[in-house]
């Protein structure tokens, strides 16, 4: 980013790193989400997703706090730039749009991803049967076909339906957060381009004078 002060450079780098870090953490969930969100869920995809999120909710609280800290840094830096009016009117538009998308991503995650995650049992919880355990000894050759909008609890009779719904809610929330954070990065790129053009025209005017 081409900005006038080192403080502004540090602020924008903090926003960029924060959004990129959070977007990267969402991409790591792709192994669990792609089989339940983008295609008709199967027993294998739901088993993979449930096993993944059981391990995720079992991570230490200190690691979970890192995500909250990084998100707080990003929003704080956006608020600082918005209130101080760095870069003029055009930059203010980019700052406001980035703050809106960043806040949307955080709100969606905390309102629509964390509650379903709280319903996922820990990996050390032995009271729950494995998600791939079926009541039948031999799986049928042709499992029932389902639309993406159906709750596929018939494929996992030993798994509570609320867990299956939670997995799909988490996947949808992760997708919305990823789209919002991608928008933040695009607005930051637009801000950088506008600032570059401003600096270029300023240098050309100085040469003509």
Coordinates of C-alpha atoms in Angstrom, one line a residue:
X1 CA 0.0 0.0 0.0
X2 CA 1.3 3.4 -0.9
X3 CA 0.4 5.8 1.9
X4 CA 1.8 9.0 3.3
X5 CA 2.8 7.8 6.7
X6 CA 4.3 4.6 8.2
X7 CA 1.4 4.5 10.7
X8 CA -1.1 4.2 7.9
X9 CA 1.0 1.5 6.2
X10 CA 1.1 -0.5 9.4
X11 CA -2.7 -0.1 9.8
X12 CA -3.5 -1.3 6.3
X13 CA -1.0 -4.2 6.6
X14 CA -2.7 -5.2 9.9
X15 CA -6.1 -5.2 8.1
X16 CA -4.7 -7.2 5.2
X17 CA -3.0 -9.8 7.4
X18 CA -6.1 -10.1 9.7
X19 CA -8.5 -10.7 6.8
X20 CA -6.1 -13.1 5.1
X21 CA -5.5 -15.1 8.3
X22 CA -9.3 -15.4 8.9
X23 CA -9.9 -16.3 5.3
X24 CA -7.2 -19.0 5.5
X25 CA -8.8 -20.5 8.6
X26 CA -12.1 -20.8 6.7
X27 CA -10.4 -22.4 3.8
X28 CA -9.1 -25.1 6.0
X29 CA -12.7 -26.1 6.7
X30 CA -13.1 -26.9 3.0
X31 CA -12.3 -30.6 3.6
X32 CA -15.4 -30.8 5.8
X33 CA -17.7 -28.3 4.0
X34 CA -17.4 -29.2 0.4
X35 CA -19.1 -32.5 0.8
X36 CA -22.1 -31.2 2.7
X37 CA -22.7 -27.8 1.0
X38 CA -21.8 -28.1 -2.7
X39 CA -23.2 -31.5 -3.4
X40 CA -25.8 -34.0 -2.1
X41 CA -24.6 -35.2 1.3
X42 CA -23.6 -38.8 1.7
X43 CA -22.7 -40.9 4.6
X44 CA -19.0 -40.5 3.9
X45 CA -19.1 -36.8 3.6
X46 CA -21.1 -36.3 6.7
X47 CA -18.8 -38.7 8.6
X48 CA -15.8 -36.7 7.5
X49 CA -17.4 -33.4 8.4
X50 CA -18.5 -34.6 11.8
X51 CA -15.1 -36.1 12.6
X52 CA -13.4 -32.9 11.5
X53 CA -15.6 -30.6 13.6
X54 CA -15.3 -32.9 16.6
X55 CA -11.6 -32.4 16.5
X56 CA -12.0 -28.7 15.9
X57 CA -14.2 -28.1 19.0
X58 CA -11.7 -30.1 21.0
X59 CA -8.8 -27.7 20.4
X60 CA -7.5 -25.7 23.4
X61 CA -9.2 -22.4 24.2
X62 CA -6.0 -20.5 23.7
X63 CA -6.0 -21.4 20.0
X64 CA -9.6 -20.4 19.7
X65 CA -8.7 -17.0 21.3
X66 CA -6.2 -16.4 18.6
X67 CA -9.0 -16.2 16.0
X68 CA -10.9 -13.7 18.1
X69 CA -7.8 -11.6 18.7
X70 CA -7.0 -11.4 15.0
X71 CA -10.6 -10.4 14.2
X72 CA -10.5 -7.7 16.9
X73 CA -7.3 -6.3 15.4
X74 CA -8.8 -6.1 11.9
X75 CA -12.0 -4.3 13.0
X76 CA -10.1 -2.0 15.3
X77 CA -7.8 -0.9 12.5
X78 CA -10.7 -0.3 10.2
X79 CA -12.5 1.8 12.8
X80 CA -9.3 3.9 13.4
X81 CA -9.1 4.6 9.6
X82 CA -12.8 5.3 9.3
X83 CA -12.9 7.8 12.2
X84 CA -9.6 9.5 11.2
X85 CA -10.5 9.8 7.6
X86 CA -7.2 8.6 6.1
X87 CA -6.8 9.1 2.4
X88 CA -9.6 11.4 1.6
X89 CA -13.2 10.8 0.4
X90 CA -12.5 7.9 -1.9
X91 CA -10.6 6.0 0.8
X92 CA -13.4 6.7 3.2
X93 CA -15.8 4.8 0.9
X94 CA -13.4 1.8 0.8
X95 CA -12.9 1.9 4.5
X96 CA -16.6 1.9 5.2
X97 CA -17.3 -0.9 2.8
X98 CA -14.5 -3.0 4.2
X99 CA -15.7 -2.4 7.8
X100 CA -19.2 -3.5 6.8
X101 CA -18.0 -6.7 5.2
X102 CA -15.6 -7.5 8.0
X103 CA -18.3 -6.9 10.6
X104 CA -20.7 -9.0 8.6
X105 CA -18.2 -11.9 8.5
X106 CA -17.6 -11.7 12.3
X107 CA -21.4 -11.4 13.0
X108 CA -22.3 -14.4 10.8
X109 CA -19.6 -16.5 12.4
X110 CA -20.6 -15.7 16.0
X111 CA -24.3 -15.9 15.3
X112 CA -24.6 -18.7 12.9
X113 CA -21.4 -20.8 13.2
X114 CA -20.6 -20.9 16.9
X115 CA -24.0 -22.0 18.1
X116 CA -24.0 -25.1 15.9
X117 CA -20.4 -25.8 16.9
X118 CA -21.5 -25.8 20.5
X119 CA -23.8 -28.8 19.6
X120 CA -20.9 -30.8 18.3
X121 CA -19.5 -33.3 20.9
X122 CA -15.8 -33.3 21.7
X123 CA -13.6 -35.9 20.1
X124 CA -13.1 -37.5 23.6
X125 CA -16.8 -37.9 24.1
X126 CA -17.3 -41.7 24.1
X127 CA -21.0 -41.5 24.6
X128 CA -21.6 -40.9 20.9
X129 CA -21.4 -43.6 18.4
X130 CA -19.1 -43.1 15.4
X131 CA -20.9 -41.2 12.7
X132 CA -20.2 -43.9 10.2
X133 CA -21.8 -46.6 12.3
X134 CA -25.0 -47.9 10.7
X135 CA -27.7 -50.1 12.1
X136 CA -27.5 -52.4 9.2
X137 CA -24.6 -54.9 8.8
X138 CA -24.4 -54.4 5.0
X139 CA -25.0 -51.0 3.5
X140 CA -27.6 -51.0 0.7
X141 CA -26.3 -50.9 -2.9
X142 CA -28.5 -47.9 -3.7
X143 CA -28.9 -45.5 -0.8
X144 CA -31.9 -43.2 -1.0
X145 CA -31.4 -40.2 -3.2
X146 CA -31.7 -36.8 -1.5
X147 CA -31.9 -33.3 -2.7
X148 CA -29.4 -30.8 -1.2
X149 CA -32.3 -29.3 0.9
X150 CA -33.2 -32.6 2.6
X151 CA -31.9 -33.6 6.0
X152 CA -30.0 -36.8 5.2
X153 CA -30.6 -38.4 8.6
X154 CA -31.7 -41.5 6.8
X155 CA -28.1 -42.1 5.7
X156 CA -26.8 -41.9 9.3
X157 CA -29.4 -43.5 11.5
X158 CA -27.1 -43.5 14.5
X159 CA -26.3 -39.8 14.3
X160 CA -28.8 -37.3 15.9
X161 CA -30.5 -35.2 13.2
X162 CA -29.5 -32.0 15.1
X163 CA -25.8 -32.8 14.5
X164 CA -26.4 -33.2 10.8
X165 CA -28.3 -29.9 10.7
X166 CA -25.5 -28.3 12.7
X167 CA -22.9 -29.5 10.2
X168 CA -24.7 -27.9 7.3
X169 CA -25.4 -24.7 9.2
X170 CA -21.7 -24.4 9.9
X171 CA -20.8 -25.0 6.3
X172 CA -23.2 -22.3 5.1
X173 CA -21.9 -19.8 7.7
X174 CA -18.3 -20.5 6.7
X175 CA -19.2 -19.8 3.1
X176 CA -20.8 -16.4 3.9
X177 CA -17.8 -15.4 6.0
X178 CA -15.4 -16.4 3.3
X179 CA -17.3 -14.3 0.7
X180 CA -17.3 -11.3 3.0
X181 CA -13.6 -11.5 3.8
X182 CA -12.8 -11.8 0.1
X183 CA -14.8 -8.6 -0.5
X184 CA -12.6 -6.9 2.2
X185 CA -9.5 -7.9 0.3
X186 CA -10.9 -6.6 -3.0
X187 CA -11.8 -3.3 -1.4
X188 CA -8.3 -3.0 0.0
X189 CA -6.9 -3.7 -3.4
X190 CA -9.2 -1.0 -4.8
X191 CA -8.1 1.4 -2.1
X192 CA -4.5 0.7 -3.0
X193 CA -5.1 1.3 -6.7
X194 CA -6.9 4.6 -6.1
X195 CA -4.1 5.8 -3.8
X196 CA -1.5 4.7 -6.4
X197 CA -3.3 6.8 -9.1
X198 CA -3.5 9.7 -6.7
X199 CA 0.2 9.6 -6.0
X200 CA 1.0 9.2 -9.7
X201 CA -1.1 12.2 -10.7
X202 CA 0.5 14.2 -7.9
X203 CA 4.0 13.4 -9.0
X204 CA 3.1 14.3 -12.6
X205 CA 1.7 17.6 -11.5
X206 CA 4.8 18.4 -9.6
X207 CA 7.0 17.7 -12.6
X208 CA 4.9 20.0 -14.8
X209 CA 5.1 22.8 -12.3

